[in-house]
Tab-separated table of C-alpha atoms in Angstrom:
chain	number	residue	atom	x	y	z
L	1	UNK	CA	8.769	-30.494	0.766
L	2	UNK	CA	9.424	-30.125	-2.951
L	3	UNK	CA	9.650	-26.773	-4.695
L	4	UNK	CA	11.522	-25.067	-1.860
L	5	UNK	CA	12.838	-21.823	-3.249
L	6	UNK	CA	14.402	-18.913	-1.305
L	7	UNK	CA	11.106	-17.180	-0.674
L	8	UNK	CA	9.265	-20.248	0.616
L	9	UNK	CA	12.236	-21.228	2.743
L	10	UNK	CA	12.143	-17.724	4.231
L	11	UNK	CA	8.457	-18.120	5.119
L	12	UNK	CA	8.985	-21.609	6.537
L	13	UNK	CA	11.802	-20.226	8.695
L	14	UNK	CA	9.728	-17.344	10.144
L	15	UNK	CA	10.121	-16.558	13.798
L	16	UNK	CA	9.043	-13.532	15.763
L	17	UNK	CA	11.969	-11.382	16.961
L	18	UNK	CA	11.516	-9.404	20.195
L	19	UNK	CA	15.054	-8.250	20.842
L	20	UNK	CA	16.986	-5.883	18.587
L	21	UNK	CA	20.457	-4.348	18.427
L	22	UNK	CA	20.707	-0.668	19.108
L	23	UNK	CA	21.175	0.086	15.387
L	24	UNK	CA	18.846	2.231	13.335
L	25	UNK	CA	17.710	1.149	9.884
L	26	UNK	CA	19.056	3.415	7.095
L	27	UNK	CA	16.743	5.575	5.029
L	28	UNK	CA	17.544	3.330	2.105
L	29	UNK	CA	16.449	0.219	4.021
L	30	UNK	CA	13.203	1.891	5.079
L	31	UNK	CA	12.575	2.870	1.453
L	32	UNK	CA	13.152	-0.639	0.220
L	33	UNK	CA	10.810	-2.075	2.828
L	34	UNK	CA	8.019	0.486	2.186
L	35	UNK	CA	8.240	0.150	-1.552
L	36	UNK	CA	8.051	-3.654	-1.321
L	37	UNK	CA	5.001	-3.284	0.966
L	38	UNK	CA	3.345	-0.893	-1.524
L	39	UNK	CA	3.456	-3.560	-4.221
L	40	UNK	CA	1.211	-5.891	-2.217
L	41	UNK	CA	-2.249	-6.481	-3.679
L	42	UNK	CA	-4.802	-3.849	-2.829
L	43	UNK	CA	-8.570	-3.798	-3.286
L	44	UNK	CA	-9.373	-2.337	-6.729
L	45	UNK	CA	-6.171	-0.308	-6.734
L	46	UNK	CA	-7.548	1.734	-3.862
L	47	UNK	CA	-4.492	1.493	-1.521
L	48	UNK	CA	-6.568	1.994	1.566
L	49	UNK	CA	-3.740	2.246	4.102
L	50	UNK	CA	-0.915	4.439	5.301
L	51	UNK	CA	2.284	3.536	7.073
L	52	UNK	CA	3.655	5.797	9.817
L	53	UNK	CA	7.343	5.433	10.640
L	54	UNK	CA	8.038	6.479	14.237
L	55	UNK	CA	11.454	8.074	14.754
L	56	UNK	CA	10.621	10.531	17.526
L	57	UNK	CA	12.029	9.053	20.793
L	58	UNK	CA	9.286	10.615	22.940
L	59	UNK	CA	6.602	9.036	20.758
L	60	UNK	CA	8.332	5.622	20.763
L	61	UNK	CA	8.599	5.762	24.564
L	62	UNK	CA	4.891	6.472	24.896
L	63	UNK	CA	3.967	3.723	22.422
L	64	UNK	CA	6.119	1.359	24.484
L	65	UNK	CA	4.158	2.268	27.576
L	66	UNK	CA	0.872	1.632	25.776
L	67	UNK	CA	2.042	-1.730	24.528
L	68	UNK	CA	3.939	-2.815	27.636
L	69	UNK	CA	6.634	-4.223	25.310
L	70	UNK	CA	10.210	-2.923	25.546
L	71	UNK	CA	10.937	-3.717	21.884
L	72	UNK	CA	8.379	-1.101	20.793
L	73	UNK	CA	10.959	1.455	21.915
L	74	UNK	CA	14.182	-0.532	21.297
L	75	UNK	CA	14.329	-1.549	17.655
L	76	UNK	CA	15.816	-0.555	14.280
L	77	UNK	CA	12.618	1.053	13.040
L	78	UNK	CA	8.981	1.195	14.182
L	79	UNK	CA	6.159	1.141	11.617
L	80	UNK	CA	2.472	1.677	12.387
L	81	UNK	CA	0.012	0.416	9.812
L	82	UNK	CA	-3.128	2.517	9.415
L	83	UNK	CA	-6.331	1.645	7.599
L	84	UNK	CA	-6.858	4.892	5.680
L	85	UNK	CA	-9.929	6.044	3.797
L	86	UNK	CA	-9.104	9.683	4.622
L	87	UNK	CA	-6.976	10.062	1.559
L	88	UNK	CA	-9.917	9.170	-0.679
L	89	UNK	CA	-12.032	11.815	1.067
L	90	UNK	CA	-9.580	14.456	-0.081
L	91	UNK	CA	-9.764	13.616	-3.783
L	92	UNK	CA	-10.838	16.379	-6.121
L	93	UNK	CA	-14.507	15.805	-6.827
L	94	UNK	CA	-15.215	13.801	-3.677
L	95	UNK	CA	-18.947	13.984	-2.836
L	96	UNK	CA	-19.145	13.503	0.947
L	97	UNK	CA	-22.901	13.005	0.947
L	98	UNK	CA	-22.729	10.027	-1.387
L	99	UNK	CA	-19.301	8.636	-0.815
L	100	UNK	CA	-18.559	8.628	2.900
L	101	UNK	CA	-21.088	5.755	3.167
L	102	UNK	CA	-18.513	3.585	1.468
L	103	UNK	CA	-16.158	4.098	4.419
L	104	UNK	CA	-18.856	3.728	7.084
L	105	UNK	CA	-20.050	0.246	6.210
L	106	UNK	CA	-18.612	-2.985	7.673
L	107	UNK	CA	-17.489	-3.745	4.106
L	108	UNK	CA	-15.470	-0.515	3.982
L	109	UNK	CA	-13.890	-1.294	7.349
L	110	UNK	CA	-12.876	-4.774	6.201
L	111	UNK	CA	-11.281	-3.362	3.049
L	112	UNK	CA	-9.111	-0.979	5.013
L	113	UNK	CA	-7.956	-3.588	7.556
L	114	UNK	CA	-7.182	-6.168	4.833
L	115	UNK	CA	-5.195	-3.682	2.718
L	116	UNK	CA	-3.125	-2.690	5.757
L	117	UNK	CA	-2.430	-6.303	6.654
L	118	UNK	CA	-1.425	-7.365	3.136
L	119	UNK	CA	1.087	-4.523	2.906
L	120	UNK	CA	2.384	-5.321	6.370
L	121	UNK	CA	3.030	-9.003	5.654
L	122	UNK	CA	5.008	-7.984	2.550
L	123	UNK	CA	7.052	-5.536	4.651
L	124	UNK	CA	7.626	-8.177	7.323
L	125	UNK	CA	8.852	-10.765	4.747
L	126	UNK	CA	10.953	-8.145	2.934
L	127	UNK	CA	12.667	-7.336	6.289
L	128	UNK	CA	13.236	-11.020	6.980
L	129	UNK	CA	14.702	-11.448	3.514
L	130	UNK	CA	17.320	-8.736	4.410
L	131	UNK	CA	18.377	-10.637	7.561
L	132	UNK	CA	16.293	-8.361	9.787
L	133	UNK	CA	13.738	-9.553	12.297
L	134	UNK	CA	10.296	-8.220	13.151
L	135	UNK	CA	7.428	-8.366	15.531
L	136	UNK	CA	3.797	-7.435	14.883
L	137	UNK	CA	2.345	-5.249	17.625
L	138	UNK	CA	-1.405	-5.676	18.149
L	139	UNK	CA	-0.593	-4.305	21.557
L	140	UNK	CA	-0.856	-0.756	20.169
L	141	UNK	CA	-4.597	-1.345	20.345
L	142	UNK	CA	-4.274	-1.391	24.172
L	143	UNK	CA	-4.944	2.355	23.943
L	144	UNK	CA	-5.897	2.857	20.383
L	145	UNK	CA	-7.318	6.365	20.942
L	146	UNK	CA	-4.065	7.594	22.469
L	147	UNK	CA	-2.037	6.080	19.600
L	148	UNK	CA	-4.348	7.826	17.139
L	149	UNK	CA	-3.831	11.184	18.926
L	150	UNK	CA	-0.070	10.762	19.072
L	151	UNK	CA	0.069	10.088	15.334
L	152	UNK	CA	-2.455	12.875	14.660
L	153	UNK	CA	-4.627	10.545	12.582
L	154	UNK	CA	-7.468	12.231	10.640
L	155	UNK	CA	-11.056	10.885	10.365
L	156	UNK	CA	-11.608	7.646	8.447
L	157	UNK	CA	-8.337	6.170	9.622
L	158	UNK	CA	-7.433	3.668	12.295
L	159	UNK	CA	-4.107	2.334	13.571
L	160	UNK	CA	-4.416	-1.435	12.979
L	161	UNK	CA	-1.114	-2.658	14.457
L	162	UNK	CA	2.556	-1.805	14.640
L	163	UNK	CA	5.560	-3.662	13.276
L	164	UNK	CA	8.935	-3.341	15.036
L	165	UNK	CA	11.849	-4.172	12.726
L	166	UNK	CA	15.559	-4.400	13.434
L	167	UNK	CA	18.742	-6.317	13.708
L	168	UNK	CA	17.989	-9.411	15.858
L	169	UNK	CA	20.024	-10.075	18.973
L	170	UNK	CA	18.697	-13.658	19.211
L	171	UNK	CA	17.310	-16.235	16.850
L	172	UNK	CA	13.837	-16.179	18.280
L	173	UNK	CA	12.083	-19.468	18.398
L	174	UNK	CA	9.549	-21.016	16.057
L	175	UNK	CA	6.186	-22.083	17.307
L	176	UNK	CA	4.667	-25.072	15.555
L	177	UNK	CA	1.398	-24.260	13.789
L	178	UNK	CA	-1.839	-26.196	13.975
L	179	UNK	CA	-1.879	-29.367	11.892
L	180	UNK	CA	-2.656	-28.467	8.264
L	181	UNK	CA	-5.882	-30.480	8.259
L	182	UNK	CA	-7.247	-28.390	11.118
L	183	UNK	CA	-6.725	-25.120	9.240
L	184	UNK	CA	-7.257	-26.305	5.654
L	185	UNK	CA	-10.651	-27.649	4.613
L	186	UNK	CA	-11.931	-28.916	1.315
L	187	UNK	CA	-15.124	-27.410	-0.095
L	188	UNK	CA	-16.944	-27.204	3.278
L	189	UNK	CA	-15.849	-26.426	6.824
L	190	UNK	CA	-14.858	-29.694	8.490
L	191	UNK	CA	-15.536	-30.066	12.195
L	192	UNK	CA	-15.083	-33.838	12.437
L	193	UNK	CA	-12.097	-35.041	14.494
L	194	UNK	CA	-11.262	-31.487	15.577
L	195	UNK	CA	-10.928	-32.349	19.333
L	196	UNK	CA	-8.654	-35.294	18.690
L	197	UNK	CA	-6.402	-33.315	16.355
L	198	UNK	CA	-6.090	-30.498	18.837
L	199	UNK	CA	-5.299	-32.920	21.649
L	200	UNK	CA	-2.384	-34.223	19.611
L	201	UNK	CA	-1.240	-30.677	18.786
L	202	UNK	CA	-1.458	-29.805	22.522
L	203	UNK	CA	1.031	-32.531	23.259
L	204	UNK	CA	3.519	-31.053	20.736
L	205	UNK	CA	3.122	-27.588	22.138
L	206	UNK	CA	3.558	-28.815	25.719
L	207	UNK	CA	6.792	-30.542	24.657
L	208	UNK	CA	7.981	-27.303	23.054
L	209	UNK	CA	7.391	-25.271	26.220
L	210	UNK	CA	9.116	-27.959	28.285
L	211	UNK	CA	12.135	-27.951	26.007
L	212	UNK	CA	12.795	-24.205	26.187
L	213	UNK	CA	15.825	-22.939	28.037
L	214	UNK	CA	14.006	-19.859	29.225
L	215	UNK	CA	10.378	-19.372	30.124
L	216	UNK	CA	9.959	-23.183	30.460
L	217	UNK	CA	6.353	-23.826	31.340
L	218	UNK	CA	3.797	-26.536	31.789
L	219	UNK	CA	1.238	-25.429	29.221
L	220	UNK	CA	-0.301	-26.480	25.920
L	221	UNK	CA	-2.087	-24.600	23.165
L	222	UNK	CA	-5.545	-25.044	24.649
L	223	UNK	CA	-4.432	-23.685	28.051
L	224	UNK	CA	-2.837	-20.664	26.503
L	225	UNK	CA	-5.697	-19.799	24.199
L	226	UNK	CA	-8.317	-20.240	26.928
L	227	UNK	CA	-6.355	-17.997	29.200
L	228	UNK	CA	-6.125	-15.301	26.587
L	229	UNK	CA	-9.855	-15.599	25.860
L	230	UNK	CA	-10.610	-14.804	29.516
L	231	UNK	CA	-9.059	-11.355	29.268
L	232	UNK	CA	-11.690	-8.661	28.778
L	233	UNK	CA	-9.717	-6.106	26.926
L	234	UNK	CA	-9.638	-3.597	24.162
L	235	UNK	CA	-13.397	-3.082	24.457
L	236	UNK	CA	-12.750	0.609	23.631
L	237	UNK	CA	-11.577	-0.224	20.082
L	238	UNK	CA	-15.284	-0.225	19.100
L	239	UNK	CA	-15.948	3.293	20.453
L	240	UNK	CA	-12.706	4.543	18.844
L	241	UNK	CA	-13.397	3.150	15.355
L	242	UNK	CA	-16.933	4.556	15.474
L	243	UNK	CA	-15.609	7.972	16.497
L	244	UNK	CA	-13.344	7.820	13.427
L	245	UNK	CA	-16.325	7.318	11.147
L	246	UNK	CA	-16.261	3.515	10.750
L	247	UNK	CA	-18.913	0.890	11.387
L	248	UNK	CA	-21.779	3.428	11.294
L	249	UNK	CA	-24.058	1.552	9.002
Y	1	UNK	CA	17.374	-0.015	-5.293
Y	2	UNK	CA	20.118	-1.708	-3.223
Y	3	UNK	CA	19.552	-4.939	-1.314
Y	4	UNK	CA	17.478	-6.509	-4.044
Y	5	UNK	CA	17.247	-10.185	-3.236
Y	6	UNK	CA	15.010	-12.825	-4.783
Y	7	UNK	CA	12.134	-12.225	-2.361
Y	8	UNK	CA	12.070	-8.445	-2.747
Y	9	UNK	CA	12.438	-8.714	-6.498
Y	10	UNK	CA	9.400	-11.039	-6.451
Y	11	UNK	CA	7.381	-8.418	-4.524
Y	12	UNK	CA	8.469	-5.589	-6.775
Y	13	UNK	CA	7.436	-7.667	-9.768
Y	14	UNK	CA	3.932	-8.411	-8.461
Y	15	UNK	CA	1.062	-8.293	-10.875
Y	16	UNK	CA	-2.507	-9.528	-10.566
Y	17	UNK	CA	-3.256	-12.510	-12.778
Y	18	UNK	CA	-6.783	-12.979	-14.011
Y	19	UNK	CA	-6.388	-15.684	-16.694
Y	20	UNK	CA	-5.194	-19.200	-16.006
Y	21	UNK	CA	-4.400	-22.364	-17.921
Y	22	UNK	CA	-6.803	-25.237	-17.565
Y	23	UNK	CA	-4.378	-27.071	-15.284
Y	24	UNK	CA	-5.089	-28.036	-11.709
Y	25	UNK	CA	-2.497	-27.526	-8.905
Y	26	UNK	CA	-1.155	-30.800	-7.480
Y	27	UNK	CA	-1.881	-31.799	-3.919
Y	28	UNK	CA	1.793	-31.280	-3.242
Y	29	UNK	CA	1.655	-27.700	-4.520
Y	30	UNK	CA	-1.453	-26.970	-2.423
Y	31	UNK	CA	0.305	-28.365	0.611
Y	32	UNK	CA	3.370	-26.232	0.056
Y	33	UNK	CA	1.264	-23.115	-0.310
Y	34	UNK	CA	-0.907	-23.724	2.752
Y	35	UNK	CA	2.039	-24.659	4.926
Y	36	UNK	CA	3.882	-21.462	3.906
Y	37	UNK	CA	0.691	-19.490	4.698
Y	38	UNK	CA	0.426	-21.123	8.102
Y	39	UNK	CA	3.872	-19.848	9.064
Y	40	UNK	CA	2.711	-16.210	8.707
Y	41	UNK	CA	2.583	-14.272	11.993
Y	42	UNK	CA	-0.642	-14.691	13.981
Y	43	UNK	CA	-1.960	-12.792	16.950
Y	44	UNK	CA	-0.661	-14.437	20.207
Y	45	UNK	CA	-0.343	-17.833	18.443
Y	46	UNK	CA	-4.138	-17.912	18.100
Y	47	UNK	CA	-4.300	-18.774	14.388
Y	48	UNK	CA	-7.710	-17.147	13.998
Y	49	UNK	CA	-8.424	-18.236	10.377
Y	50	UNK	CA	-9.224	-21.199	8.163
Y	51	UNK	CA	-8.606	-21.758	4.506
Y	52	UNK	CA	-11.157	-23.555	2.393
Y	53	UNK	CA	-9.913	-25.075	-0.912
Y	54	UNK	CA	-12.748	-25.302	-3.432
Y	55	UNK	CA	-12.548	-28.275	-5.749
Y	56	UNK	CA	-16.211	-29.021	-6.296
Y	57	UNK	CA	-17.069	-27.738	-9.831
Y	58	UNK	CA	-20.645	-26.859	-8.829
Y	59	UNK	CA	-19.472	-24.718	-5.925
Y	60	UNK	CA	-16.837	-23.008	-8.087
Y	61	UNK	CA	-19.510	-22.248	-10.664
Y	62	UNK	CA	-21.765	-20.647	-8.055
Y	63	UNK	CA	-18.914	-18.667	-6.607
Y	64	UNK	CA	-18.110	-17.417	-10.098
Y	65	UNK	CA	-21.720	-16.246	-10.408
Y	66	UNK	CA	-21.526	-14.444	-7.073
Y	67	UNK	CA	-18.270	-12.747	-8.050
Y	68	UNK	CA	-19.060	-12.074	-11.680
Y	69	UNK	CA	-15.466	-13.057	-12.471
Y	70	UNK	CA	-14.757	-15.979	-14.818
Y	71	UNK	CA	-11.351	-16.701	-13.179
Y	72	UNK	CA	-13.165	-17.701	-9.944
Y	73	UNK	CA	-14.190	-20.819	-11.829
Y	74	UNK	CA	-11.298	-21.185	-14.269
Y	75	UNK	CA	-8.057	-21.447	-12.283
Y	76	UNK	CA	-5.553	-23.943	-10.920
Y	77	UNK	CA	-6.936	-23.841	-7.347
Y	78	UNK	CA	-9.418	-21.622	-5.493
Y	79	UNK	CA	-8.812	-20.721	-1.847
Y	80	UNK	CA	-11.262	-18.937	0.407
Y	81	UNK	CA	-9.835	-17.263	3.543
Y	82	UNK	CA	-12.078	-17.314	6.573
Y	83	UNK	CA	-11.698	-15.375	9.832
Y	84	UNK	CA	-12.299	-18.198	12.284
Y	85	UNK	CA	-12.976	-17.946	16.046
Y	86	UNK	CA	-15.227	-21.024	15.888
Y	87	UNK	CA	-12.242	-23.374	16.441
Y	88	UNK	CA	-11.502	-21.660	19.747
Y	89	UNK	CA	-15.091	-22.049	20.869
Y	90	UNK	CA	-14.648	-25.824	20.551
Y	91	UNK	CA	-11.665	-26.138	22.852
Y	92	UNK	CA	-11.990	-28.393	25.888
Y	93	UNK	CA	-12.813	-26.105	28.826
Y	94	UNK	CA	-14.229	-23.274	26.735
Y	95	UNK	CA	-16.576	-21.163	28.874
Y	96	UNK	CA	-19.089	-19.621	26.470
Y	97	UNK	CA	-20.485	-17.197	29.020
Y	98	UNK	CA	-17.127	-15.555	29.612
Y	99	UNK	CA	-15.200	-16.131	26.413
Y	100	UNK	CA	-17.559	-15.525	23.472
Y	101	UNK	CA	-17.267	-11.845	24.299
Y	102	UNK	CA	-13.782	-11.943	22.989
Y	103	UNK	CA	-15.094	-12.845	19.550
Y	104	UNK	CA	-17.982	-10.371	19.681
Y	105	UNK	CA	-15.961	-7.190	20.094
Y	106	UNK	CA	-14.638	-5.051	17.304
Y	107	UNK	CA	-11.165	-6.011	18.594
Y	108	UNK	CA	-11.932	-9.731	18.063
Y	109	UNK	CA	-13.262	-9.020	14.559
Y	110	UNK	CA	-10.071	-7.125	13.660
Y	111	UNK	CA	-7.869	-9.974	14.923
Y	112	UNK	CA	-9.662	-12.515	12.715
Y	113	UNK	CA	-9.556	-10.348	9.575
Y	114	UNK	CA	-5.856	-9.492	10.091
Y	115	UNK	CA	-4.833	-13.094	10.725
Y	116	UNK	CA	-6.608	-14.230	7.570
Y	117	UNK	CA	-4.973	-11.492	5.473
Y	118	UNK	CA	-1.459	-12.126	6.761
Y	119	UNK	CA	-1.709	-15.849	5.869
Y	120	UNK	CA	-3.217	-14.974	2.488
Y	121	UNK	CA	-0.403	-12.629	1.509
Y	122	UNK	CA	2.138	-15.331	2.380
Y	123	UNK	CA	0.207	-17.806	0.217
Y	124	UNK	CA	-0.002	-15.278	-2.665
Y	125	UNK	CA	3.751	-14.619	-2.545
Y	126	UNK	CA	4.565	-18.348	-2.221
Y	127	UNK	CA	2.470	-18.995	-5.300
Y	128	UNK	CA	4.268	-16.238	-7.230
Y	129	UNK	CA	7.619	-17.637	-6.144
Y	130	UNK	CA	6.659	-20.928	-7.804
Y	131	UNK	CA	5.901	-19.200	-11.092
Y	132	UNK	CA	2.157	-19.236	-10.471
Y	133	UNK	CA	-0.103	-16.239	-10.564
Y	134	UNK	CA	-2.959	-15.180	-8.335
Y	135	UNK	CA	-5.851	-12.831	-7.879
Y	136	UNK	CA	-7.493	-11.724	-4.595
Y	137	UNK	CA	-11.328	-11.930	-4.720
Y	138	UNK	CA	-13.068	-9.419	-2.485
Y	139	UNK	CA	-15.913	-10.035	-4.923
Y	140	UNK	CA	-16.942	-13.066	-2.936
Y	141	UNK	CA	-18.401	-10.572	-0.475
Y	142	UNK	CA	-20.971	-9.633	-3.174
Y	143	UNK	CA	-23.163	-12.336	-1.557
Y	144	UNK	CA	-21.307	-13.191	1.618
Y	145	UNK	CA	-24.226	-15.004	3.189
Y	146	UNK	CA	-24.541	-17.357	0.217
Y	147	UNK	CA	-20.782	-17.997	0.224
Y	148	UNK	CA	-21.034	-18.811	3.894
Y	149	UNK	CA	-23.891	-21.283	3.297
Y	150	UNK	CA	-22.082	-22.957	0.364
Y	151	UNK	CA	-18.957	-23.469	2.528
Y	152	UNK	CA	-21.138	-24.484	5.536
Y	153	UNK	CA	-19.359	-22.056	7.759
Y	154	UNK	CA	-20.158	-22.342	11.507
Y	155	UNK	CA	-20.774	-19.396	13.903
Y	156	UNK	CA	-17.916	-17.026	14.672
Y	157	UNK	CA	-16.516	-17.374	11.180
Y	158	UNK	CA	-16.627	-15.131	8.122
Y	159	UNK	CA	-15.364	-15.593	4.516
Y	160	UNK	CA	-13.035	-12.563	4.143
Y	161	UNK	CA	-12.007	-13.007	0.509
Y	162	UNK	CA	-10.950	-15.627	-2.019
Y	163	UNK	CA	-7.647	-16.168	-3.782
Y	164	UNK	CA	-7.523	-17.748	-7.235
Y	165	UNK	CA	-4.187	-19.338	-8.065
Y	166	UNK	CA	-2.956	-20.983	-11.205
Y	167	UNK	CA	-0.692	-21.123	-14.185
Y	168	UNK	CA	-0.886	-17.680	-15.873
Y	169	UNK	CA	-1.800	-17.426	-19.502
Y	170	UNK	CA	-0.665	-13.831	-19.721
Y	171	UNK	CA	1.839	-11.701	-17.894
Y	172	UNK	CA	-0.742	-9.413	-16.297
Y	173	UNK	CA	0.242	-5.783	-16.031
Y	174	UNK	CA	1.636	-3.853	-13.137
Y	175	UNK	CA	-0.193	-0.814	-11.793
Y	176	UNK	CA	2.069	1.882	-10.420
Y	177	UNK	CA	1.431	2.590	-6.713
Y	178	UNK	CA	0.937	5.930	-5.054
Y	179	UNK	CA	4.150	7.913	-4.491
Y	180	UNK	CA	5.890	6.648	-1.362
Y	181	UNK	CA	5.559	9.994	0.373
Y	182	UNK	CA	1.753	9.851	0.064
Y	183	UNK	CA	1.539	6.469	1.784
Y	184	UNK	CA	4.543	6.718	4.160
Y	185	UNK	CA	4.533	9.384	6.876
Y	186	UNK	CA	7.046	10.185	9.599
Y	187	UNK	CA	5.762	10.388	13.217
Y	188	UNK	CA	2.463	12.104	12.346
Y	189	UNK	CA	0.013	11.789	9.498
Y	190	UNK	CA	1.047	14.325	6.831
Y	191	UNK	CA	-1.669	15.981	4.808
Y	192	UNK	CA	0.388	18.817	3.279
Y	193	UNK	CA	0.896	18.692	-0.445
Y	194	UNK	CA	-1.436	15.724	-0.812
Y	195	UNK	CA	-3.503	17.186	-3.661
Y	196	UNK	CA	-0.416	18.108	-5.713
Y	197	UNK	CA	1.131	14.714	-5.286
Y	198	UNK	CA	-2.074	12.944	-6.278
Y	199	UNK	CA	-2.382	15.239	-9.369
Y	200	UNK	CA	1.029	14.104	-10.493
Y	201	UNK	CA	0.197	10.452	-9.829
Y	202	UNK	CA	-3.026	10.854	-11.759
Y	203	UNK	CA	-0.983	11.862	-14.848
Y	204	UNK	CA	1.122	8.705	-14.576
Y	205	UNK	CA	-1.929	6.515	-14.248
Y	206	UNK	CA	-3.601	8.209	-17.182
Y	207	UNK	CA	-0.488	7.515	-19.306
Y	208	UNK	CA	-0.641	3.891	-18.209
Y	209	UNK	CA	-4.269	3.436	-19.273
Y	210	UNK	CA	-3.512	5.148	-22.582
Y	211	UNK	CA	-0.554	2.888	-23.241
Y	212	UNK	CA	-2.453	-0.398	-22.800
Y	213	UNK	CA	-3.110	-2.562	-25.855
Y	214	UNK	CA	-6.437	-3.700	-24.472
Y	215	UNK	CA	-8.926	-1.789	-22.358
Y	216	UNK	CA	-7.329	1.504	-23.282
Y	217	UNK	CA	-9.171	4.271	-21.477
Y	218	UNK	CA	-9.112	7.923	-20.694
Y	219	UNK	CA	-9.001	7.766	-16.879
Y	220	UNK	CA	-6.782	8.552	-13.974
Y	221	UNK	CA	-6.597	7.271	-10.371
Y	222	UNK	CA	-8.945	9.912	-8.988
Y	223	UNK	CA	-11.616	9.156	-11.596
Y	224	UNK	CA	-11.473	5.467	-10.975
Y	225	UNK	CA	-11.511	5.700	-7.189
Y	226	UNK	CA	-14.423	8.222	-7.160
Y	227	UNK	CA	-16.399	6.021	-9.524
Y	228	UNK	CA	-15.862	3.039	-7.218
Y	229	UNK	CA	-16.879	5.106	-4.173
Y	230	UNK	CA	-20.221	5.876	-5.796
Y	231	UNK	CA	-21.266	2.246	-5.725
Y	232	UNK	CA	-23.538	1.413	-2.865
Y	233	UNK	CA	-22.757	-2.194	-2.386
Y	234	UNK	CA	-22.116	-4.973	0.048
Y	235	UNK	CA	-24.255	-3.300	2.694
Y	236	UNK	CA	-25.376	-6.752	3.746
Y	237	UNK	CA	-21.903	-7.684	4.967
Y	238	UNK	CA	-22.832	-5.964	8.239
Y	239	UNK	CA	-25.968	-8.038	8.808
Y	240	UNK	CA	-24.091	-11.155	7.896
Y	241	UNK	CA	-21.165	-10.671	10.247
Y	242	UNK	CA	-23.529	-9.813	13.083
Y	243	UNK	CA	-25.568	-12.951	12.401
Y	244	UNK	CA	-22.319	-14.889	12.743
Y	245	UNK	CA	-21.725	-13.463	16.205
Y	246	UNK	CA	-19.375	-10.615	15.357
Y	247	UNK	CA	-19.521	-6.846	16.174
Y	248	UNK	CA	-22.102	-7.380	18.915
Y	249	UNK	CA	-20.444	-5.286	21.548
């Protein structure tokens, strides 16, 4: 690949890290990461998100229990990304009768989730650029209401996911992505040849799982995705987001 | 700020670019950008998004009309990011009766939107690292149904936003973000002192608008946000996403 600079190399080298040294990030490191995240693009300068840093050991422990993942407790710093329209509702001159509708639509919900995710991916890459590792934690949505209570989130906010950051104790491993021509389409969505391309990808993923030292398994991408699609879970996310004022249209 | 490496410098230097040279990105550049985007984190290896590159001048023209933004037509390359569960529905062994529920929940919708946004922020930063500029286009949701038709999107997909990339003809300008302690909280959501901090920020933003050579205006952040919250728009996003199979729970 031509044009490989430091930033693109960093992206191409991404791997999820799920094991961290027992070493806390410094305030300076947290500041650098948050400020880099804040410079991510945001819809119409609205900045529709907040970031909660979790330093209280009791809260980390409870979040670990919710997620079922030990690295939610054992890491260098734990961030929770929150879609946040509450801040806008507190502006001087805010007219609740007219303006809360903007938060309550599906459009408003999308804006908040997108803003949180853009900032989070900047923070994740900034961490990686400093030699740190990270893991996104959708698992906080296993009990989203409880997470919201723990963080004392006000109306018109929603915890979207967590991000555990820290000093890696292993290299992680890189999972091959879908072939580019499955993900990237020109002008219109292309469905032709999809099954054949995925069959080929499945072979590569099977070879990856067979080659691992630990957690070796006989599985391919299709198996793993179908298994995950059988799980009936996080149905309560809908009730929670509605109770926070979203998706009311 | 300590620890400033090339990647973090790039993030701190981010500015939205809305004017591009009449020079098309090469296939090699597009490949580099998409492959960097594909390495972004994705929920449980699901890769719940697609990217549509728009090269057809007629389609670009229509998308410009939908967005009202000339740079949707005049750029180096136009990407549309799509939340995409359709691909999973095509897997060998997919059991529609059991598995489509996973797409139809609010949880499933969030996963697709987040995956699309994480990939997009990687693509955006990769473009900036190559000296290109970019602009996110939430404005494609002005007529999301029409965008979906133009791109021939199948069920269980949704165009989340566009991203125009190209060779900048100006430097853009950087908009100061909210103070870190407004966006970043420790352990619990902090509301104390919010109004005072925003009042101070408003002064900075007013000074910025007054200092501009073009589009000088007498406005602060609060004014601009409140004005944007008065707009009743994109109410049809909800109908559209439901017609695509989302948010049915």
